[in-house]
Amino acid sequence: MVYYKLVFGIAFLPIIMIMYQLTPRTKRWGVLLIANIIFYSTFSLRRIVYPVAACGIAYLTGLLLEYLQGKKNKKAGRIVLTCGICALLFVLLHVKYTDFFFDNIRALFHLEEKGFFAPRNYLLPLGISFYTMQAIGYLADVYWKKTGAQKNPARLLCYLLFFPTVMEGPIAPYSQMKESLFGGASITAEGVMAGYLRLGWGVMKKLVIADRIAPAVAYLFDEQRLASGFGVVLAAVLFTVMEYMDFSGCMDMVCGIASIFGIELPENFKQPFLAKNASEFWRRWHISLGVWFKTYIFYPVSMSSMARKWRKFSKKKVSAHTSNMVLSAMALLPVWLCNGLWHGPKWTYVFYGIYYFVVILAELCLEPVGDAMLGRLHLQKESRAVAAVRMLKTWIIILIGELLFEAPSLQAGFTMLGSLFTKSSALLPIADGSLGIDGRDWAIVLAGLLVVLVVNLMRERGRNVTGEILRMPLAFRWTLALVLVCVILIFGLYGPGYQEVDLIYAGF
């Protein structure tokens, strides 16, 4: 069961809403826990043991950390925190990365696929990366005294297994979620309307736009006939659009579902393609992942003894800019290595992380040079012309990154990039259905993208689109909702004979 299925929207979710509303306020989180278990069980009942085990590790470690804080034993607390995080990571690494490590060991030493290094072919538990990161964040926050340890393991499981976030996030800190998750706020008519509108908006982005592009993306990235010339540009653009519509659409769905129960989740997207450099792009794209890496990797490394020693050493040895560059590299390298590996056990993902590490470090390094150049040309950094050029440069960086990210292998990705300069760039006959989609599909995609662009521009200007809709007359709101339903029913891709496209980030 997934969020865009009809059975979810008209059966599962309404039943949970009714049960939730009929339950006493202080017990409503229990209804959510039941909903979490049922939702997770529709994918695999046996694999629920993994999030339960993660909950057990986090629960016991959190209690022990709080006990040691009372004893003011910092050294023991650090050891316990390290052991708890290592236990959580061990399960994640073992299930998700064992075959990746073994594949590389076999390739390096020319071993056969048998014995200890034989492939394990583990089936990944749903959401293992997301609930593991939330559990690690919870332990770190208890250690830093940002939140108290949860005394009820069922409540902690409710947080880790929360059904809107368990598939693709967002990665919500426990300290931010606990009050609304366990507060038992009543469901309101306005909340239901707002939640279902956003759910429908997300379903439209997924079924009408992302899934319609999917056949063309699969065709262009097929290892047997990799795109070349202009096809490479088309492949990069289409995959980037598909990924954004799929992932941001899912985030609209989960935020809409959670808001029905009065639970506010952190936004995961903020018009990322309006960014003017790679750093800003990642502050707008998969925001909760970036915040997690910044909080639990970047800042700890920046404040580590190694960083302090470098500051002391470099104070009188090198310029402030050089010192800051070394510190940035020191903290950014583990962030981007983890970012690449987080996406999955593939060298394309690892390279993707290193790619952004190099790009962002280069931007930081060259920023004074660029500012000086703009000064000599008497141009303002935020002028429309300069902003447009910077935005175009960022799009090129994004498209290259996404091309290498989706390529079947690193070699295939570099081959595709190289073909831009060595192969013919003749336009492809994209409207004749040879890419798996025809002229009608392209028209629907372009119309949908135009609507999404208008809404995003409104949001970029600070307008609360959902709030404005809710303030409109009731007849208009219902008309808009019915139009959205009709668009999904008429133009959405689903039903018999349709090859369902899985949510992209559910695999990460």
Short mmCIF file of C-alpha atoms in Angstrom, two decimals, residues 6-485:
data_model
loop_
_atom_site.label_atom_id
_atom_site.label_comp_id
_atom_site.label_asym_id
_atom_site.label_seq_id
_atom_site.Cartn_x
_atom_site.Cartn_y
_atom_site.Cartn_z
CA LEU A 6 -7.02 4.61 -4.17
CA VAL A 7 -7.36 2.14 -1.29
CA PHE A 8 -5.13 4.37 0.83
CA GLY A 9 -7.03 7.60 0.20
CA ILE A 10 -10.60 6.34 0.43
CA ALA A 11 -10.28 3.41 2.87
CA PHE A 12 -7.14 3.20 5.01
CA LEU A 13 -6.74 6.91 5.77
CA PRO A 14 -10.46 7.64 6.50
CA ILE A 15 -10.70 4.60 8.82
CA ILE A 16 -7.62 5.76 10.75
CA MET A 17 -9.06 9.28 10.94
CA ILE A 18 -12.36 7.99 12.40
CA MET A 19 -10.61 5.75 14.93
CA TYR A 20 -8.27 8.59 15.87
CA GLN A 21 -11.09 11.08 16.40
CA LEU A 22 -13.17 8.65 18.48
CA THR A 23 -10.23 7.85 20.79
CA PRO A 24 -9.55 9.95 23.93
CA ARG A 25 -6.99 12.67 23.24
CA THR A 26 -4.25 11.17 25.43
CA LYS A 27 -4.53 7.79 23.68
CA ARG A 28 -4.66 8.96 20.08
CA TRP A 29 -0.97 8.32 19.49
CA GLY A 30 -1.81 4.64 20.04
CA VAL A 31 -4.12 4.73 17.01
CA LEU A 32 -1.24 6.15 14.98
CA LEU A 33 1.02 3.35 16.23
CA ILE A 34 -1.53 0.75 15.10
CA ALA A 35 -1.79 2.52 11.74
CA ASN A 36 2.01 2.49 11.44
CA ILE A 37 2.20 -1.26 12.07
CA ILE A 38 -0.63 -2.05 9.64
CA PHE A 39 0.87 0.18 6.95
CA TYR A 40 4.34 -1.33 7.36
CA SER A 41 2.91 -4.85 7.40
CA THR A 42 1.36 -4.38 3.97
CA PHE A 43 4.92 -4.44 2.62
CA SER A 44 6.38 -7.15 4.87
CA LEU A 45 5.22 -8.22 8.30
CA ARG A 46 8.41 -10.19 8.99
CA ARG A 47 10.72 -7.25 8.31
CA ILE A 48 9.02 -5.12 10.93
CA VAL A 49 11.55 -6.76 13.25
CA TYR A 50 14.18 -4.35 11.90
CA PRO A 51 12.52 -1.06 12.96
CA VAL A 52 11.47 -2.73 16.23
CA ALA A 53 15.11 -3.70 16.85
CA ALA A 54 16.25 -0.16 16.00
CA CYS A 55 13.66 1.16 18.44
CA GLY A 56 14.91 -1.19 21.15
CA ILE A 57 18.52 -0.09 20.66
CA ALA A 58 17.57 3.60 20.67
CA TYR A 59 15.25 3.21 23.67
CA LEU A 60 17.75 1.42 25.94
CA THR A 61 20.66 3.61 24.85
CA GLY A 62 18.63 6.77 25.45
CA LEU A 63 17.67 5.69 28.98
CA LEU A 64 21.29 4.81 29.78
CA LEU A 65 22.50 8.15 28.41
CA GLU A 66 20.04 10.05 30.59
CA TYR A 67 21.07 7.98 33.63
CA LEU A 68 24.76 8.75 33.02
CA GLN A 69 23.97 12.43 32.60
CA GLY A 70 22.46 12.36 36.07
CA LYS A 71 25.72 10.83 37.31
CA LYS A 72 27.66 13.49 35.33
CA ASN A 73 29.77 10.78 33.74
CA LYS A 74 30.58 12.32 30.33
CA LYS A 75 33.19 9.75 29.33
CA ALA A 76 30.83 6.83 29.87
CA GLY A 77 28.11 8.77 28.07
CA ARG A 78 30.31 9.17 24.99
CA ILE A 79 31.08 5.45 25.02
CA VAL A 80 27.40 4.53 25.33
CA LEU A 81 26.43 6.96 22.55
CA THR A 82 29.13 5.53 20.28
CA CYS A 83 28.03 1.96 21.01
CA GLY A 84 24.37 2.79 20.35
CA ILE A 85 25.14 4.51 17.04
CA CYS A 86 27.46 1.69 15.97
CA ALA A 87 24.76 -0.89 16.73
CA LEU A 88 22.24 1.00 14.60
CA LEU A 89 24.74 1.47 11.79
CA PHE A 90 25.81 -2.18 11.91
CA VAL A 91 22.30 -3.33 11.02
CA LEU A 92 22.02 -0.74 8.24
CA LEU A 93 25.45 -1.51 6.78
CA HIS A 94 25.00 -5.27 7.06
CA VAL A 95 21.65 -5.36 5.26
CA LYS A 96 22.19 -2.60 2.74
CA TYR A 97 25.90 -2.70 1.89
CA THR A 98 27.19 -6.26 2.47
CA ASP A 99 26.79 -7.31 -1.17
CA PHE A 100 28.39 -4.04 -2.35
CA PHE A 101 31.45 -4.66 -0.19
CA PHE A 102 31.65 -8.31 -1.21
CA ASP A 103 31.24 -7.49 -4.91
CA ASN A 104 34.20 -5.14 -4.75
CA ILE A 105 36.33 -7.59 -2.75
CA ARG A 106 35.61 -10.35 -5.28
CA ALA A 107 36.46 -8.02 -8.16
CA LEU A 108 39.66 -6.83 -6.48
CA PHE A 109 40.97 -10.31 -5.66
CA HIS A 110 39.30 -12.19 -8.55
CA LEU A 111 37.29 -14.43 -6.22
CA GLU A 112 34.38 -16.67 -7.19
CA GLU A 113 30.82 -16.07 -6.01
CA LYS A 114 30.89 -18.72 -3.33
CA GLY A 115 31.92 -19.21 0.28
CA PHE A 116 32.08 -16.33 2.73
CA PHE A 117 32.05 -13.66 0.00
CA ALA A 118 29.05 -15.10 -1.85
CA PRO A 119 26.20 -12.62 -2.52
CA ARG A 120 23.66 -12.45 0.30
CA ASN A 121 20.86 -10.79 -1.72
CA TYR A 122 19.19 -9.28 1.35
CA LEU A 123 15.77 -7.72 0.84
CA LEU A 124 15.86 -4.24 2.33
CA PRO A 125 13.36 -3.44 5.08
CA LEU A 126 11.14 -0.51 4.12
CA GLY A 127 12.57 2.84 5.19
CA ILE A 128 15.69 1.45 6.90
CA SER A 129 17.82 4.48 6.00
CA PHE A 130 15.18 6.92 7.24
CA TYR A 131 14.30 5.36 10.60
CA THR A 132 17.99 4.59 11.31
CA MET A 133 18.92 8.23 10.79
CA GLN A 134 16.04 9.34 12.99
CA ALA A 135 17.14 6.91 15.71
CA ILE A 136 20.73 8.18 15.54
CA GLY A 137 19.52 11.77 15.67
CA TYR A 138 17.37 10.94 18.69
CA LEU A 139 20.37 9.49 20.57
CA ALA A 140 22.57 12.48 19.72
CA ASP A 141 19.84 14.89 20.88
CA VAL A 142 19.47 13.00 24.18
CA TYR A 143 23.25 13.11 24.63
CA TRP A 144 23.31 16.87 23.87
CA LYS A 145 20.31 17.38 26.19
CA LYS A 146 18.15 18.77 23.40
CA THR A 147 15.43 16.37 24.48
CA GLY A 148 14.79 13.96 27.30
CA ALA A 149 14.88 10.20 26.79
CA GLN A 150 11.50 8.68 25.90
CA LYS A 151 10.35 6.45 28.77
CA ASN A 152 7.71 4.59 26.74
CA PRO A 153 9.20 2.35 24.01
CA ALA A 154 5.86 2.20 22.18
CA ARG A 155 5.93 5.98 21.75
CA LEU A 156 9.46 5.85 20.39
CA LEU A 157 8.36 3.16 17.93
CA CYS A 158 5.43 5.35 16.92
CA TYR A 159 7.93 8.11 16.06
CA LEU A 160 10.34 5.88 14.13
CA LEU A 161 7.60 4.00 12.27
CA PHE A 162 5.27 6.96 11.58
CA PHE A 163 3.51 5.81 8.41
CA PRO A 164 3.65 9.07 6.42
CA THR A 165 7.44 9.39 6.86
CA VAL A 166 8.68 5.80 6.98
CA MET A 167 8.92 5.37 3.18
CA GLU A 168 10.73 8.53 2.05
CA GLY A 169 10.96 10.87 5.02
CA PRO A 170 11.26 13.73 5.66
CA ILE A 171 13.79 13.00 8.38
CA ALA A 172 12.08 14.76 11.28
CA PRO A 173 13.96 15.31 14.57
CA TYR A 174 12.26 13.74 17.58
CA SER A 175 12.50 17.00 19.53
CA GLN A 176 10.43 18.75 16.84
CA MET A 177 7.83 16.00 16.36
CA LYS A 178 7.12 14.73 19.85
CA GLU A 179 4.61 17.40 20.93
CA SER A 180 2.41 17.24 17.84
CA LEU A 181 2.83 13.45 17.43
CA PHE A 182 1.74 12.66 20.97
CA GLY A 183 -0.44 15.76 21.55
CA GLY A 184 -3.58 14.19 20.11
CA ALA A 185 -4.85 17.31 18.34
CA SER A 186 -8.41 16.91 17.04
CA ILE A 187 -9.09 16.55 13.33
CA THR A 188 -10.88 19.55 11.82
CA ALA A 189 -12.82 20.00 8.59
CA GLU A 190 -10.33 22.64 7.45
CA GLY A 191 -7.41 20.32 8.25
CA VAL A 192 -8.98 17.50 6.24
CA MET A 193 -9.57 19.80 3.26
CA ALA A 194 -6.01 21.17 3.40
CA GLY A 195 -4.52 17.71 3.90
CA TYR A 196 -6.42 16.09 1.05
CA LEU A 197 -5.70 19.01 -1.28
CA ARG A 198 -1.98 18.62 -0.68
CA LEU A 199 -2.24 14.85 -0.93
CA GLY A 200 -4.00 15.22 -4.28
CA TRP A 201 -1.41 17.76 -5.46
CA GLY A 202 1.35 15.28 -4.70
CA VAL A 203 -0.51 12.42 -6.40
CA MET A 204 -0.94 14.60 -9.50
CA LYS A 205 2.81 15.32 -9.65
CA LYS A 206 3.57 11.62 -9.30
CA LEU A 207 0.95 9.97 -11.55
CA VAL A 208 0.39 12.66 -14.17
CA ILE A 209 3.95 13.99 -14.67
CA ALA A 210 6.67 11.76 -13.14
CA ASP A 211 5.24 8.39 -14.19
CA ARG A 212 4.46 9.67 -17.69
CA ILE A 213 8.12 10.60 -18.20
CA ALA A 214 9.42 7.30 -16.79
CA PRO A 215 9.35 5.25 -20.06
CA ALA A 216 11.47 7.86 -21.86
CA VAL A 217 13.96 7.96 -18.99
CA ALA A 218 14.21 4.16 -18.99
CA TYR A 219 14.75 4.17 -22.77
CA LEU A 220 17.48 6.85 -22.75
CA PHE A 221 19.39 5.27 -19.84
CA ASP A 222 19.10 1.69 -21.11
CA GLU A 223 22.59 0.19 -20.99
CA GLN A 224 22.06 -1.51 -24.36
CA ARG A 225 21.36 1.78 -26.15
CA LEU A 226 22.71 4.65 -24.09
CA ALA A 227 21.64 8.09 -25.28
CA SER A 228 24.23 10.18 -27.11
CA GLY A 229 24.50 13.72 -28.40
CA PHE A 230 21.29 15.68 -27.80
CA GLY A 231 19.78 12.55 -26.24
CA VAL A 232 22.16 12.93 -23.28
CA VAL A 233 20.83 16.40 -22.55
CA LEU A 234 17.27 15.13 -22.90
CA ALA A 235 18.04 12.16 -20.61
CA ALA A 236 19.49 14.42 -17.91
CA VAL A 237 16.60 16.90 -18.10
CA LEU A 238 13.88 14.24 -18.10
CA PHE A 239 15.37 12.28 -15.21
CA THR A 240 15.82 15.46 -13.16
CA VAL A 241 12.20 16.46 -13.78
CA MET A 242 10.95 12.94 -13.06
CA GLU A 243 12.96 12.66 -9.84
CA TYR A 244 11.78 16.07 -8.61
CA MET A 245 8.13 15.42 -9.42
CA ASP A 246 8.28 11.94 -7.88
CA PHE A 247 10.07 12.92 -4.68
CA SER A 248 8.51 16.33 -4.09
CA GLY A 249 5.12 14.81 -4.96
CA CYS A 250 5.63 12.17 -2.27
CA MET A 251 6.63 14.91 0.21
CA ASP A 252 3.40 16.76 -0.60
CA MET A 253 1.48 13.55 0.06
CA VAL A 254 3.12 12.81 3.42
CA CYS A 255 2.96 16.41 4.66
CA GLY A 256 -0.71 16.57 3.69
CA ILE A 257 -1.48 13.28 5.46
CA ALA A 258 0.36 14.33 8.63
CA SER A 259 -1.32 17.75 8.70
CA ILE A 260 -4.74 16.06 8.90
CA PHE A 261 -3.70 14.80 12.36
CA GLY A 262 -2.25 18.20 13.32
CA ILE A 263 1.33 16.99 12.88
CA GLU A 264 3.62 19.44 11.13
CA LEU A 265 6.54 17.87 9.27
CA PRO A 266 9.59 19.80 8.06
CA GLU A 267 9.41 20.86 4.42
CA ASN A 268 11.80 18.93 2.18
CA PHE A 269 11.78 21.22 -0.87
CA LYS A 270 11.92 24.95 -1.39
CA GLN A 271 11.91 25.63 -5.14
CA PRO A 272 15.39 24.06 -5.64
CA PHE A 273 15.74 24.98 -9.30
CA LEU A 274 15.74 28.67 -8.42
CA ALA A 275 19.05 28.20 -6.58
CA LYS A 276 22.04 30.24 -7.75
CA ASN A 277 24.79 27.85 -6.66
CA ALA A 278 25.23 24.23 -5.64
CA SER A 279 25.24 24.99 -1.90
CA GLU A 280 21.92 26.83 -2.17
CA PHE A 281 20.50 24.01 -4.28
CA TRP A 282 21.17 21.56 -1.43
CA ARG A 283 19.62 23.97 1.06
CA ARG A 284 16.46 23.76 -1.06
CA TRP A 285 16.57 20.06 -2.14
CA HIS A 286 15.98 17.19 0.33
CA ILE A 287 16.25 19.78 3.09
CA SER A 288 15.77 17.37 5.99
CA LEU A 289 18.67 15.18 4.80
CA GLY A 290 20.93 18.22 4.51
CA VAL A 291 19.93 19.43 7.96
CA TRP A 292 20.63 15.98 9.41
CA PHE A 293 24.10 15.84 7.86
CA LYS A 294 24.83 19.39 8.99
CA THR A 295 23.67 18.75 12.56
CA TYR A 296 25.13 15.31 13.16
CA ILE A 297 28.24 15.24 10.92
CA PHE A 298 29.28 18.72 9.72
CA TYR A 299 29.06 20.53 13.07
CA PRO A 300 30.67 17.74 15.16
CA VAL A 301 33.59 17.55 12.72
CA SER A 302 33.87 21.35 12.65
CA MET A 303 34.14 21.39 16.46
CA SER A 304 36.37 18.33 16.76
CA SER A 305 39.86 18.37 18.28
CA MET A 306 41.33 17.98 14.78
CA ALA A 307 39.55 21.14 13.64
CA ARG A 308 40.62 23.04 16.76
CA LYS A 309 44.25 22.01 16.19
CA TRP A 310 44.08 23.23 12.61
CA ARG A 311 42.64 26.60 13.67
CA LYS A 312 45.44 27.01 16.19
CA PHE A 313 48.12 25.96 13.71
CA SER A 314 46.81 28.04 10.78
CA LYS A 315 46.17 31.23 12.74
CA LYS A 316 49.55 32.73 11.86
CA LYS A 317 50.63 30.37 9.09
CA VAL A 318 48.09 30.89 6.29
CA SER A 319 45.42 33.39 5.25
CA ALA A 320 41.97 33.32 6.83
CA HIS A 321 40.45 32.24 3.50
CA THR A 322 42.85 29.30 3.14
CA SER A 323 42.25 28.27 6.74
CA ASN A 324 38.49 28.35 6.23
CA MET A 325 38.82 26.35 3.00
CA VAL A 326 40.74 23.58 4.76
CA LEU A 327 38.19 23.53 7.59
CA SER A 328 35.35 23.39 5.07
CA ALA A 329 37.00 20.51 3.20
CA MET A 330 37.59 18.69 6.49
CA ALA A 331 33.91 18.89 7.45
CA LEU A 332 32.36 18.57 3.97
CA LEU A 333 34.22 15.43 2.86
CA PRO A 334 32.52 13.04 5.35
CA VAL A 335 29.18 14.78 4.70
CA TRP A 336 29.31 14.18 0.96
CA LEU A 337 30.78 10.70 1.24
CA CYS A 338 27.88 9.79 3.51
CA ASN A 339 25.43 11.55 1.21
CA GLY A 340 26.58 9.46 -1.73
CA LEU A 341 26.57 6.18 0.20
CA TRP A 342 23.21 7.01 1.79
CA HIS A 343 21.56 6.79 -1.63
CA GLY A 344 22.69 3.21 -2.04
CA PRO A 345 25.48 0.70 -2.65
CA LYS A 346 26.59 1.90 -6.10
CA TRP A 347 29.75 3.66 -7.25
CA THR A 348 27.63 6.12 -9.22
CA TYR A 349 26.11 7.29 -5.92
CA VAL A 350 29.51 7.53 -4.23
CA PHE A 351 30.83 9.54 -7.15
CA TYR A 352 27.71 11.73 -7.00
CA GLY A 353 28.61 12.65 -3.42
CA ILE A 354 32.25 13.36 -4.31
CA TYR A 355 31.09 15.38 -7.32
CA TYR A 356 29.12 17.78 -5.12
CA PHE A 357 31.97 17.91 -2.59
CA VAL A 358 34.34 19.12 -5.33
CA VAL A 359 31.79 21.53 -6.84
CA ILE A 360 30.81 23.14 -3.52
CA LEU A 361 34.46 23.41 -2.41
CA ALA A 362 35.35 24.99 -5.76
CA GLU A 363 32.50 27.49 -5.37
CA LEU A 364 33.72 28.45 -1.90
CA CYS A 365 37.29 28.75 -3.16
CA LEU A 366 36.40 30.89 -6.19
CA GLU A 367 33.78 33.07 -4.48
CA PRO A 368 36.24 35.95 -3.71
CA VAL A 369 37.45 35.84 -7.32
CA GLY A 370 33.91 36.04 -8.64
CA ASP A 371 32.98 38.88 -6.30
CA ALA A 372 36.08 40.80 -7.38
CA MET A 373 35.26 40.26 -11.05
CA LEU A 374 31.70 41.53 -10.56
CA GLY A 375 33.10 44.58 -8.79
CA ARG A 376 35.40 45.40 -11.71
CA LEU A 377 32.48 45.04 -14.10
CA HIS A 378 30.30 47.21 -11.82
CA LEU A 379 27.67 44.49 -11.57
CA GLN A 380 25.51 43.69 -8.57
CA LYS A 381 25.59 40.06 -7.46
CA GLU A 382 21.80 39.96 -7.02
CA SER A 383 20.92 41.79 -10.24
CA ARG A 384 18.58 39.92 -12.55
CA ALA A 385 21.17 39.38 -15.27
CA VAL A 386 23.82 38.05 -12.91
CA ALA A 387 21.24 35.93 -11.05
CA ALA A 388 20.08 34.42 -14.37
CA VAL A 389 23.66 33.49 -15.33
CA ARG A 390 24.33 31.99 -11.90
CA MET A 391 21.06 30.03 -12.09
CA LEU A 392 21.96 28.69 -15.54
CA LYS A 393 25.37 27.61 -14.24
CA THR A 394 23.65 25.81 -11.35
CA TRP A 395 21.29 24.01 -13.74
CA ILE A 396 24.31 22.70 -15.69
CA ILE A 397 25.88 21.45 -12.43
CA ILE A 398 22.60 19.79 -11.41
CA LEU A 399 22.03 18.11 -14.78
CA ILE A 400 25.57 16.69 -14.93
CA GLY A 401 25.17 15.38 -11.39
CA GLU A 402 21.80 13.78 -12.11
CA LEU A 403 23.08 12.21 -15.33
CA LEU A 404 25.96 10.52 -13.48
CA PHE A 405 23.59 9.61 -10.62
CA GLU A 406 21.14 7.72 -12.84
CA ALA A 407 23.64 6.20 -15.29
CA PRO A 408 23.84 2.37 -15.11
CA SER A 409 27.53 2.66 -14.21
CA LEU A 410 30.26 5.28 -13.92
CA GLN A 411 31.69 4.19 -17.24
CA ALA A 412 28.27 4.55 -18.89
CA GLY A 413 27.82 7.99 -17.34
CA PHE A 414 31.16 9.26 -18.62
CA THR A 415 30.46 7.71 -22.02
CA MET A 416 27.20 9.62 -22.21
CA LEU A 417 28.90 12.86 -21.18
CA GLY A 418 31.69 12.33 -23.69
CA SER A 419 29.20 11.75 -26.50
CA LEU A 420 28.08 15.36 -26.16
CA PHE A 421 31.37 16.32 -27.81
CA THR A 422 31.99 13.32 -30.06
CA LYS A 423 28.57 12.26 -31.36
CA SER A 424 25.99 13.97 -33.51
CA SER A 425 23.65 16.27 -31.64
CA ALA A 426 20.76 15.91 -34.07
CA LEU A 427 17.35 16.29 -32.46
CA LEU A 428 15.54 13.09 -31.56
CA PRO A 429 12.03 12.39 -32.95
CA ILE A 430 10.55 12.73 -29.48
CA ALA A 431 6.92 13.17 -30.50
CA ASP A 432 6.50 9.96 -32.51
CA GLY A 433 6.41 7.60 -29.54
CA SER A 434 9.88 6.13 -30.15
CA LEU A 435 10.91 7.04 -26.60
CA GLY A 436 7.87 5.33 -25.11
CA ILE A 437 5.73 8.47 -24.91
CA ASP A 438 3.87 10.26 -27.68
CA GLY A 439 2.82 13.81 -28.49
CA ARG A 440 -0.20 13.64 -26.18
CA ASP A 441 2.05 12.63 -23.30
CA TRP A 442 4.44 15.51 -23.96
CA ALA A 443 1.52 17.97 -24.03
CA ILE A 444 0.20 16.69 -20.67
CA VAL A 445 3.68 16.81 -19.12
CA LEU A 446 4.31 20.37 -20.31
CA ALA A 447 0.90 21.54 -19.10
CA GLY A 448 1.50 19.95 -15.70
CA LEU A 449 4.99 21.47 -15.43
CA LEU A 450 3.57 24.89 -16.24
CA VAL A 451 1.05 24.62 -13.37
CA VAL A 452 3.77 23.42 -10.96
CA LEU A 453 6.06 26.28 -12.06
CA VAL A 454 3.35 28.88 -11.39
CA VAL A 455 2.66 27.44 -7.91
CA ASN A 456 6.40 27.32 -7.10
CA LEU A 457 6.89 30.94 -8.18
CA MET A 458 4.00 31.96 -5.93
CA ARG A 459 5.62 30.11 -3.01
CA GLU A 460 9.01 31.66 -3.75
CA ARG A 461 7.37 35.08 -3.34
CA GLY A 462 6.20 34.07 0.12
CA ARG A 463 2.59 33.25 -0.70
CA ASN A 464 0.87 30.48 1.23
CA VAL A 465 -0.99 28.85 -1.66
CA THR A 466 -2.88 26.34 0.48
CA GLY A 467 -3.86 29.06 2.97
CA GLU A 468 -5.16 31.27 0.18
CA ILE A 469 -7.26 28.42 -1.21
CA LEU A 470 -8.76 27.71 2.22
CA ARG A 471 -9.80 31.36 2.55
CA MET A 472 -11.72 31.24 -0.71
CA PRO A 473 -15.48 30.56 -0.90
CA LEU A 474 -16.53 26.98 -0.16
CA ALA A 475 -17.91 26.44 -3.67
CA PHE A 476 -14.58 27.43 -5.22
CA ARG A 477 -12.62 25.13 -2.89
CA TRP A 478 -14.80 22.13 -3.75
CA THR A 479 -14.63 22.95 -7.46
CA LEU A 480 -10.84 23.10 -7.27
CA ALA A 481 -10.75 19.78 -5.39
CA LEU A 482 -13.01 18.12 -7.98
CA VAL A 483 -10.87 19.49 -10.83
CA LEU A 484 -7.79 18.02 -9.17
CA VAL A 485 -9.53 14.64 -8.79
#
